[in-house]
Amino acid sequence: MFRTKTVEQSIRDTEEPDHALKKSLSALDLTVFGVGVIIGTGIFVLTGKVAKETAGPATALAFVAAGIVCALAALCYAEFASTVPVAGSAYTFAYASLGELVAWIIGWDLVLEFALGTAVVAVGWSGYVRSLMDNVDWTMPEALSGPDATDGFGFDILAFALVLILTVILVLGMKLSARVTTVVVAIKLAVVGIVIVAGLFFIESANYSPFIPDAVPQESGSGLDAPLIQLMFGYEPTNFGIMGIFTAASVVFFAFIGFDVVATAAEETKVPQRDMPRGILASLLICTVLYVAVSLVVTGMQHYSELSVSAPLADAFKAVGHPFYAGVISFGAAVGLTTVCMILLLGQTRVFFAMSRDGLLPRFFSVTHPRFGTPYRPTILLGVVIAIVAGFTSINELATLVNIGTLFAFVVVALGVIVLRRTRPDLHRAFRTPWVPVLPIVSVAASVWLMLNLPAETWLRFAIWMVIGVAVYFLYGRRNSRMQKDKIS
């Protein structure tokens, strides 16, 4: 259960005929992927919610805190991705350092994270598109607008169609995917830039006072609705104040989810030893700067107590007499979610492909397309399944499972860096995480802190998914693992 797969063997597996992915990505492509998946609804929605309810103008500091947590994890990911340039991200890294069972668990976790994330984002995209259609008096039939739009049967045809179209793009090749992403990210960044620049002219310094409002006890739920840290230790998080900034960081962390998807494309990168660290760290830095800028602008335009929770940027411009920008922001959000959805689906298929190539899932799914060099079988399977799920999905608290899944991956990768440094000090590391083991330990502690601030109900659902995963491993994966078969032969 704790047998490890050597880095050398992992790299040799990438050279097998019919199981090798095509190398076509550069550092710029990876940076674009990172920016494309990170900048989504978080920058358009979470800013107002967190400012009004948790941190006030200090929301900018909450984004900095969440960015630091991600940066700690990013430094660990960068070392692994440059040392083990193989598809699968945290799954592959865990296999090389912590053993097969841990690798399976993290792979199973990522399957949930990316699949659920793709479906939820597709539904969110559909909502923005329907809102834009309403602005020009185009209305979708209720039966085709999703379960939230009708009391009876509801199927979200827009979310369903989006996932299927993105599935086709991913099958046709990574370079095409990168080109589509580049165009969409350029549009998205232009919209964000317009919001920042235009908003600067409407900032009132009085809206920043007080920058850190006085702390008040947080109204938390009871039972499973309460944060786990409250149930375990009696700690009661606060809104506003210094501790409110860290409470807010656990919320806005959702806005950073996705940068780790860049690591899943390591095998398809031309020079992964050089380009993976650049792509991961550059995309995270760009997005952190943009998040901080947007939060400062929106809290400067309108007092935090008056901000809208559902559409803070759009409503802030309406409040200063410029409703035109509301349409621009909705357009930017819809365009932005397209790349988020595609790159999450990309990460999902690469993890599934890597697990299949190792025999932990049926090897049928690890065959690449003879022309496009993409893992077309798992891409088509997962694309269709997620499209159907998106069609019937109602956005609810299940989205918090994406948070806990990502943070769990951060913990495993950070621990893996420490272990691999001790077990394989001889490996050539093109990028080395600084201050090992201190930095990875701090990364683990920061990730666990954010996990503890999630509701106990989220932990329960996550535990149930993990139990199912362990059962699948012992019933199928352990017996069919290539490591097991090589041992027998």
PDB file of N, CA and C in Angstrom, residues 31-113:
ATOM      1  N   THR A  31       1.253  30.105 -17.911  1.00  0.00           N
ATOM      2  CA  THR A  31       0.816  31.298 -17.182  1.00  0.00           C
ATOM      3  C   THR A  31      -0.601  31.676 -17.578  1.00  0.00           C
ATOM      4  N   VAL A  32      -0.890  31.600 -18.882  1.00  0.00           N
ATOM      5  CA  VAL A  32      -2.238  31.911 -19.367  1.00  0.00           C
ATOM      6  C   VAL A  32      -3.246  30.919 -18.789  1.00  0.00           C
ATOM      7  N   PHE A  33      -2.889  29.630 -18.746  1.00  0.00           N
ATOM      8  CA  PHE A  33      -3.777  28.639 -18.144  1.00  0.00           C
ATOM      9  C   PHE A  33      -4.057  28.993 -16.685  1.00  0.00           C
ATOM     10  N   GLY A  34      -2.986  29.354 -15.950  1.00  0.00           N
ATOM     11  CA  GLY A  34      -3.152  29.686 -14.543  1.00  0.00           C
ATOM     12  C   GLY A  34      -4.053  30.878 -14.334  1.00  0.00           C
ATOM     13  N   VAL A  35      -3.799  31.956 -15.071  1.00  0.00           N
ATOM     14  CA  VAL A  35      -4.642  33.150 -14.961  1.00  0.00           C
ATOM     15  C   VAL A  35      -6.060  32.830 -15.404  1.00  0.00           C
ATOM     16  N   GLY A  36      -6.179  32.016 -16.449  1.00  0.00           N
ATOM     17  CA  GLY A  36      -7.497  31.674 -16.980  1.00  0.00           C
ATOM     18  C   GLY A  36      -8.366  30.933 -15.992  1.00  0.00           C
ATOM     19  N   VAL A  37      -7.763  30.068 -15.182  1.00  0.00           N
ATOM     20  CA  VAL A  37      -8.569  29.275 -14.244  1.00  0.00           C
ATOM     21  C   VAL A  37      -8.768  29.988 -12.911  1.00  0.00           C
ATOM     22  N   ILE A  38      -7.812  30.855 -12.511  1.00  0.00           N
ATOM     23  CA  ILE A  38      -7.933  31.512 -11.208  1.00  0.00           C
ATOM     24  C   ILE A  38      -8.955  32.651 -11.247  1.00  0.00           C
ATOM     25  N   ILE A  39      -8.887  33.471 -12.299  1.00  0.00           N
ATOM     26  CA  ILE A  39      -9.799  34.620 -12.357  1.00  0.00           C
ATOM     27  C   ILE A  39     -11.154  34.180 -12.873  1.00  0.00           C
ATOM     28  N   GLY A  40     -12.089  34.057 -11.965  1.00  0.00           N
ATOM     29  CA  GLY A  40     -13.450  33.640 -12.311  1.00  0.00           C
ATOM     30  C   GLY A  40     -14.449  34.446 -11.512  1.00  0.00           C
ATOM     31  N   THR A  41     -15.428  33.775 -10.937  1.00  0.00           N
ATOM     32  CA  THR A  41     -16.459  34.491 -10.177  1.00  0.00           C
ATOM     33  C   THR A  41     -15.891  35.154  -8.932  1.00  0.00           C
ATOM     34  N   GLY A  42     -14.770  34.647  -8.431  1.00  0.00           N
ATOM     35  CA  GLY A  42     -14.212  35.206  -7.210  1.00  0.00           C
ATOM     36  C   GLY A  42     -13.995  36.697  -7.290  1.00  0.00           C
ATOM     37  N   ILE A  43     -13.431  37.160  -8.390  1.00  0.00           N
ATOM     38  CA  ILE A  43     -13.091  38.572  -8.521  1.00  0.00           C
ATOM     39  C   ILE A  43     -14.337  39.427  -8.729  1.00  0.00           C
ATOM     40  N   PHE A  44     -15.434  38.828  -9.216  1.00  0.00           N
ATOM     41  CA  PHE A  44     -16.639  39.594  -9.499  1.00  0.00           C
ATOM     42  C   PHE A  44     -17.673  39.509  -8.372  1.00  0.00           C
ATOM     43  N   VAL A  45     -17.585  38.482  -7.522  1.00  0.00           N
ATOM     44  CA  VAL A  45     -18.636  38.252  -6.532  1.00  0.00           C
ATOM     45  C   VAL A  45     -18.101  38.277  -5.097  1.00  0.00           C
ATOM     46  N   LEU A  46     -17.062  37.488  -4.819  1.00  0.00           N
ATOM     47  CA  LEU A  46     -16.597  37.325  -3.438  1.00  0.00           C
ATOM     48  C   LEU A  46     -16.145  38.626  -2.802  1.00  0.00           C
ATOM     49  N   THR A  47     -15.627  39.545  -3.606  1.00  0.00           N
ATOM     50  CA  THR A  47     -15.108  40.799  -3.069  1.00  0.00           C
ATOM     51  C   THR A  47     -16.161  41.529  -2.235  1.00  0.00           C
ATOM     52  N   GLY A  48     -17.356  41.666  -2.779  1.00  0.00           N
ATOM     53  CA  GLY A  48     -18.403  42.384  -2.070  1.00  0.00           C
ATOM     54  C   GLY A  48     -18.900  41.641  -0.846  1.00  0.00           C
ATOM     55  N   LYS A  49     -19.094  40.351  -0.967  1.00  0.00           N
ATOM     56  CA  LYS A  49     -19.599  39.545   0.147  1.00  0.00           C
ATOM     57  C   LYS A  49     -18.654  39.613   1.343  1.00  0.00           C
ATOM     58  N   VAL A  50     -17.360  39.429   1.081  1.00  0.00           N
ATOM     59  CA  VAL A  50     -16.386  39.412   2.160  1.00  0.00           C
ATOM     60  C   VAL A  50     -16.212  40.798   2.763  1.00  0.00           C
ATOM     61  N   ALA A  51     -16.195  41.840   1.925  1.00  0.00           N
ATOM     62  CA  ALA A  51     -16.035  43.202   2.431  1.00  0.00           C
ATOM     63  C   ALA A  51     -17.202  43.601   3.328  1.00  0.00           C
ATOM     64  N   LYS A  52     -18.411  43.263   2.918  1.00  0.00           N
ATOM     65  CA  LYS A  52     -19.596  43.683   3.679  1.00  0.00           C
ATOM     66  C   LYS A  52     -19.791  42.878   4.958  1.00  0.00           C
ATOM     67  N   GLU A  53     -19.451  41.603   4.920  1.00  0.00           N
ATOM     68  CA  GLU A  53     -19.802  40.721   6.039  1.00  0.00           C
ATOM     69  C   GLU A  53     -18.633  40.351   6.940  1.00  0.00           C
ATOM     70  N   THR A  54     -17.386  40.487   6.455  1.00  0.00           N
ATOM     71  CA  THR A  54     -16.281  39.896   7.210  1.00  0.00           C
ATOM     72  C   THR A  54     -15.086  40.803   7.442  1.00  0.00           C
ATOM     73  N   ALA A  55     -14.668  41.589   6.440  1.00  0.00           N
ATOM     74  CA  ALA A  55     -13.387  42.284   6.581  1.00  0.00           C
ATOM     75  C   ALA A  55     -13.411  43.770   6.264  1.00  0.00           C
ATOM     76  N   GLY A  56     -14.463  44.302   5.645  1.00  0.00           N
ATOM     77  CA  GLY A  56     -14.469  45.705   5.284  1.00  0.00           C
ATOM     78  C   GLY A  56     -13.424  46.000   4.213  1.00  0.00           C
ATOM     79  N   PRO A  57     -12.880  47.225   4.184  1.00  0.00           N
ATOM     80  CA  PRO A  57     -11.846  47.549   3.191  1.00  0.00           C
ATOM     81  C   PRO A  57     -10.605  46.667   3.306  1.00  0.00           C
ATOM     82  N   ALA A  58     -10.403  46.039   4.484  1.00  0.00           N
ATOM     83  CA  ALA A  58      -9.249  45.157   4.686  1.00  0.00           C
ATOM     84  C   ALA A  58      -9.378  43.856   3.900  1.00  0.00           C
ATOM     85  N   THR A  59     -10.417  43.749   3.089  1.00  0.00           N
ATOM     86  CA  THR A  59     -10.553  42.591   2.204  1.00  0.00           C
ATOM     87  C   THR A  59      -9.306  42.433   1.347  1.00  0.00           C
ATOM     88  N   ALA A  60      -8.691  43.548   0.981  1.00  0.00           N
ATOM     89  CA  ALA A  60      -7.455  43.493   0.198  1.00  0.00           C
ATOM     90  C   ALA A  60      -6.388  42.686   0.945  1.00  0.00           C
ATOM     91  N   LEU A  61      -6.322  42.865   2.276  1.00  0.00           N
ATOM     92  CA  LEU A  61      -5.351  42.118   3.078  1.00  0.00           C
ATOM     93  C   LEU A  61      -5.728  40.643   3.159  1.00  0.00           C
ATOM     94  N   ALA A  62      -7.043  40.352   3.130  1.00  0.00           N
ATOM     95  CA  ALA A  62      -7.483  38.949   3.130  1.00  0.00           C
ATOM     96  C   ALA A  62      -7.032  38.244   1.860  1.00  0.00           C
ATOM     97  N   PHE A  63      -7.116  38.963   0.729  1.00  0.00           N
ATOM     98  CA  PHE A  63      -6.625  38.387  -0.524  1.00  0.00           C
ATOM     99  C   PHE A  63      -5.114  38.164  -0.464  1.00  0.00           C
ATOM    100  N   VAL A  64      -4.400  39.083   0.174  1.00  0.00           N
ATOM    101  CA  VAL A  64      -2.956  38.905   0.327  1.00  0.00           C
ATOM    102  C   VAL A  64      -2.670  37.669   1.181  1.00  0.00           C
ATOM    103  N   ALA A  65      -3.405  37.509   2.291  1.00  0.00           N
ATOM    104  CA  ALA A  65      -3.198  36.351   3.169  1.00  0.00           C
ATOM    105  C   ALA A  65      -3.478  35.048   2.439  1.00  0.00           C
ATOM    106  N   ALA A  66      -4.597  34.999   1.695  1.00  0.00           N
ATOM    107  CA  ALA A  66      -4.922  33.785   0.942  1.00  0.00           C
ATOM    108  C   ALA A  66      -3.888  33.541  -0.147  1.00  0.00           C
ATOM    109  N   GLY A  67      -3.405  34.622  -0.759  1.00  0.00           N
ATOM    110  CA  GLY A  67      -2.372  34.480  -1.783  1.00  0.00           C
ATOM    111  C   GLY A  67      -1.084  33.928  -1.216  1.00  0.00           C
ATOM    112  N   ILE A  68      -0.749  34.319   0.024  1.00  0.00           N
ATOM    113  CA  ILE A  68       0.464  33.802   0.662  1.00  0.00           C
ATOM    114  C   ILE A  68       0.340  32.301   0.911  1.00  0.00           C
ATOM    115  N   VAL A  69      -0.841  31.864   1.381  1.00  0.00           N
ATOM    116  CA  VAL A  69      -1.063  30.425   1.594  1.00  0.00           C
ATOM    117  C   VAL A  69      -0.870  29.669   0.286  1.00  0.00           C
ATOM    118  N   CYS A  70      -1.425  30.209  -0.793  1.00  0.00           N
ATOM    119  CA  CYS A  70      -1.272  29.571  -2.099  1.00  0.00           C
ATOM    120  C   CYS A  70       0.177  29.621  -2.577  1.00  0.00           C
ATOM    121  N   ALA A  71       0.874  30.726  -2.273  1.00  0.00           N
ATOM    122  CA  ALA A  71       2.272  30.848  -2.692  1.00  0.00           C
ATOM    123  C   ALA A  71       3.144  29.801  -2.008  1.00  0.00           C
ATOM    124  N   LEU A  72       2.881  29.541  -0.725  1.00  0.00           N
ATOM    125  CA  LEU A  72       3.630  28.499  -0.015  1.00  0.00           C
ATOM    126  C   LEU A  72       3.446  27.148  -0.700  1.00  0.00           C
ATOM    127  N   ALA A  73       2.179  26.853  -1.045  1.00  0.00           N
ATOM    128  CA  ALA A  73       1.907  25.599  -1.744  1.00  0.00           C
ATOM    129  C   ALA A  73       2.508  25.618  -3.143  1.00  0.00           C
ATOM    130  N   ALA A  74       2.459  26.785  -3.797  1.00  0.00           N
ATOM    131  CA  ALA A  74       2.973  26.898  -5.172  1.00  0.00           C
ATOM    132  C   ALA A  74       4.466  26.599  -5.238  1.00  0.00           C
ATOM    133  N   LEU A  75       5.219  27.018  -4.236  1.00  0.00           N
ATOM    134  CA  LEU A  75       6.652  26.736  -4.209  1.00  0.00           C
ATOM    135  C   LEU A  75       6.916  25.239  -4.119  1.00  0.00           C
ATOM    136  N   CYS A  76       6.058  24.535  -3.375  1.00  0.00           N
ATOM    137  CA  CYS A  76       6.183  23.069  -3.278  1.00  0.00           C
ATOM    138  C   CYS A  76       5.785  22.413  -4.596  1.00  0.00           C
ATOM    139  N   TYR A  77       4.698  22.891  -5.195  1.00  0.00           N
ATOM    140  CA  TYR A  77       4.259  22.354  -6.489  1.00  0.00           C
ATOM    141  C   TYR A  77       5.337  22.568  -7.543  1.00  0.00           C
ATOM    142  N   ALA A  78       5.997  23.742  -7.512  1.00  0.00           N
ATOM    143  CA  ALA A  78       6.996  24.069  -8.522  1.00  0.00           C
ATOM    144  C   ALA A  78       8.164  23.094  -8.473  1.00  0.00           C
ATOM    145  N   GLU A  79       8.598  22.716  -7.257  1.00  0.00           N
ATOM    146  CA  GLU A  79       9.701  21.752  -7.159  1.00  0.00           C
ATOM    147  C   GLU A  79       9.290  20.404  -7.727  1.00  0.00           C
ATOM    148  N   PHE A  80       8.121  19.932  -7.348  1.00  0.00           N
ATOM    149  CA  PHE A  80       7.665  18.620  -7.823  1.00  0.00           C
ATOM    150  C   PHE A  80       7.444  18.620  -9.337  1.00  0.00           C
ATOM    151  N   ALA A  81       6.779  19.659  -9.841  1.00  0.00           N
ATOM    152  CA  ALA A  81       6.441  19.692 -11.267  1.00  0.00           C
ATOM    153  C   ALA A  81       7.683  19.763 -12.148  1.00  0.00           C
ATOM    154  N   SER A  82       8.755  20.386 -11.653  1.00  0.00           N
ATOM    155  CA  SER A  82       9.991  20.459 -12.427  1.00  0.00           C
ATOM    156  C   SER A  82      10.844  19.208 -12.264  1.00  0.00           C
ATOM    157  N   THR A  83      10.659  18.495 -11.145  1.00  0.00           N
ATOM    158  CA  THR A  83      11.437  17.279 -10.880  1.00  0.00           C
ATOM    159  C   THR A  83      10.756  16.036 -11.448  1.00  0.00           C
ATOM    160  N   VAL A  84       9.422  16.025 -11.374  1.00  0.00           N
ATOM    161  CA  VAL A  84       8.632  14.894 -11.876  1.00  0.00           C
ATOM    162  C   VAL A  84       7.646  15.434 -12.913  1.00  0.00           C
ATOM    163  N   PRO A  85       8.117  15.763 -14.119  1.00  0.00           N
ATOM    164  CA  PRO A  85       7.245  16.373 -15.136  1.00  0.00           C
ATOM    165  C   PRO A  85       6.313  15.354 -15.783  1.00  0.00           C
ATOM    166  N   VAL A  86       5.365  14.883 -14.987  1.00  0.00           N
ATOM    167  CA  VAL A  86       4.447  13.826 -15.415  1.00  0.00           C
ATOM    168  C   VAL A  86       3.025  14.277 -15.115  1.00  0.00           C
ATOM    169  N   ALA A  87       2.075  13.921 -15.979  1.00  0.00           N
ATOM    170  CA  ALA A  87       0.668  14.287 -15.773  1.00  0.00           C
ATOM    171  C   ALA A  87       0.179  13.737 -14.438  1.00  0.00           C
ATOM    172  N   GLY A  88      -0.760  14.464 -13.828  1.00  0.00           N
ATOM    173  CA  GLY A  88      -1.355  13.957 -12.599  1.00  0.00           C
ATOM    174  C   GLY A  88      -1.208  14.852 -11.401  1.00  0.00           C
ATOM    175  N   SER A  89      -0.311  15.843 -11.467  1.00  0.00           N
ATOM    176  CA  SER A  89      -0.149  16.808 -10.389  1.00  0.00           C
ATOM    177  C   SER A  89       0.075  16.117  -9.038  1.00  0.00           C
ATOM    178  N   ALA A  90      -0.723  16.488  -8.029  1.00  0.00           N
ATOM    179  CA  ALA A  90      -0.498  15.999  -6.669  1.00  0.00           C
ATOM    180  C   ALA A  90      -0.549  14.471  -6.592  1.00  0.00           C
ATOM    181  N   TYR A  91      -1.350  13.838  -7.446  1.00  0.00           N
ATOM    182  CA  TYR A  91      -1.413  12.371  -7.460  1.00  0.00           C
ATOM    183  C   TYR A  91      -0.047  11.778  -7.793  1.00  0.00           C
ATOM    184  N   THR A  92       0.571  12.258  -8.866  1.00  0.00           N
ATOM    185  CA  THR A  92       1.877  11.755  -9.283  1.00  0.00           C
ATOM    186  C   THR A  92       2.940  12.069  -8.249  1.00  0.00           C
ATOM    187  N   PHE A  93       2.891  13.279  -7.663  1.00  0.00           N
ATOM    188  CA  PHE A  93       3.876  13.662  -6.662  1.00  0.00           C
ATOM    189  C   PHE A  93       3.782  12.763  -5.429  1.00  0.00           C
ATOM    190  N   ALA A  94       2.549  12.451  -5.018  1.00  0.00           N
ATOM    191  CA  ALA A  94       2.358  11.594  -3.846  1.00  0.00           C
ATOM    192  C   ALA A  94       2.851  10.174  -4.118  1.00  0.00           C
ATOM    193  N   TYR A  95       2.654   9.692  -5.347  1.00  0.00           N
ATOM    194  CA  TYR A  95       3.090   8.335  -5.708  1.00  0.00           C
ATOM    195  C   TYR A  95       4.617   8.218  -5.598  1.00  0.00           C
ATOM    196  N   ALA A  96       5.311   9.297  -5.924  1.00  0.00           N
ATOM    197  CA  ALA A  96       6.775   9.274  -5.898  1.00  0.00           C
ATOM    198  C   ALA A  96       7.342   9.455  -4.501  1.00  0.00           C
ATOM    199  N   SER A  97       6.529   9.909  -3.551  1.00  0.00           N
ATOM    200  CA  SER A  97       7.076  10.239  -2.233  1.00  0.00           C
ATOM    201  C   SER A  97       6.382   9.537  -1.063  1.00  0.00           C
ATOM    202  N   LEU A  98       5.060   9.483  -1.080  1.00  0.00           N
ATOM    203  CA  LEU A  98       4.311   8.991   0.082  1.00  0.00           C
ATOM    204  C   LEU A  98       3.697   7.610  -0.118  1.00  0.00           C
ATOM    205  N   GLY A  99       3.704   7.089  -1.330  1.00  0.00           N
ATOM    206  CA  GLY A  99       3.225   5.737  -1.548  1.00  0.00           C
ATOM    207  C   GLY A  99       1.910   5.653  -2.299  1.00  0.00           C
ATOM    208  N   GLU A 100       1.587   4.423  -2.731  1.00  0.00           N
ATOM    209  CA  GLU A 100       0.457   4.197  -3.633  1.00  0.00           C
ATOM    210  C   GLU A 100      -0.888   4.531  -3.010  1.00  0.00           C
ATOM    211  N   LEU A 101      -1.114   4.136  -1.757  1.00  0.00           N
ATOM    212  CA  LEU A 101      -2.406   4.392  -1.132  1.00  0.00           C
ATOM    213  C   LEU A 101      -2.667   5.884  -0.992  1.00  0.00           C
ATOM    214  N   VAL A 102      -1.645   6.612  -0.536  1.00  0.00           N
ATOM    215  CA  VAL A 102      -1.803   8.064  -0.402  1.00  0.00           C
ATOM    216  C   VAL A 102      -2.036   8.691  -1.777  1.00  0.00           C
ATOM    217  N   ALA A 103      -1.297   8.186  -2.793  1.00  0.00           N
ATOM    218  CA  ALA A 103      -1.474   8.693  -4.154  1.00  0.00           C
ATOM    219  C   ALA A 103      -2.904   8.463  -4.634  1.00  0.00           C
ATOM    220  N   TRP A 104      -3.414   7.268  -4.384  1.00  0.00           N
ATOM    221  CA  TRP A 104      -4.794   6.977  -4.786  1.00  0.00           C
ATOM    222  C   TRP A 104      -5.772   7.919  -4.100  1.00  0.00           C
ATOM    223  N   ILE A 105      -5.581   8.125  -2.792  1.00  0.00           N
ATOM    224  CA  ILE A 105      -6.489   8.983  -2.029  1.00  0.00           C
ATOM    225  C   ILE A 105      -6.491  10.401  -2.590  1.00  0.00           C
ATOM    226  N   ILE A 106      -5.294  10.929  -2.889  1.00  0.00           N
ATOM    227  CA  ILE A 106      -5.240  12.293  -3.400  1.00  0.00           C
ATOM    228  C   ILE A 106      -5.781  12.348  -4.833  1.00  0.00           C
ATOM    229  N   GLY A 107      -5.558  11.281  -5.618  1.00  0.00           N
ATOM    230  CA  GLY A 107      -6.129  11.235  -6.961  1.00  0.00           C
ATOM    231  C   GLY A 107      -7.645  11.205  -6.913  1.00  0.00           C
ATOM    232  N   TRP A 108      -8.184  10.409  -6.022  1.00  0.00           N
ATOM    233  CA  TRP A 108      -9.637  10.314  -5.820  1.00  0.00           C
ATOM    234  C   TRP A 108     -10.198  11.671  -5.371  1.00  0.00           C
ATOM    235  N   ASP A 109      -9.433  12.343  -4.528  1.00  0.00           N
ATOM    236  CA  ASP A 109      -9.809  13.678  -4.063  1.00  0.00           C
ATOM    237  C   ASP A 109      -9.849  14.670  -5.222  1.00  0.00           C
ATOM    238  N   LEU A 110      -8.830  14.618  -6.093  1.00  0.00           N
ATOM    239  CA  LEU A 110      -8.771  15.546  -7.227  1.00  0.00           C
ATOM    240  C   LEU A 110      -9.879  15.279  -8.239  1.00  0.00           C
ATOM    241  N   VAL A 111     -10.252  13.997  -8.406  1.00  0.00           N
ATOM    242  CA  VAL A 111     -11.364  13.661  -9.294  1.00  0.00           C
ATOM    243  C   VAL A 111     -12.633  14.381  -8.833  1.00  0.00           C
ATOM    244  N   LEU A 112     -12.872  14.363  -7.520  1.00  0.00           N
ATOM    245  CA  LEU A 112     -14.040  15.057  -6.975  1.00  0.00           C
ATOM    246  C   LEU A 112     -13.907  16.563  -7.154  1.00  0.00           C
ATOM    247  N   GLU A 113     -12.723  17.099  -6.803  1.00  0.00           N
ATOM    248  CA  GLU A 113     -12.506  18.549  -6.851  1.00  0.00           C
ATOM    249  C   GLU A 113     -12.733  19.111  -8.244  1.00  0.00           C
TER     250      GLU A 113
END
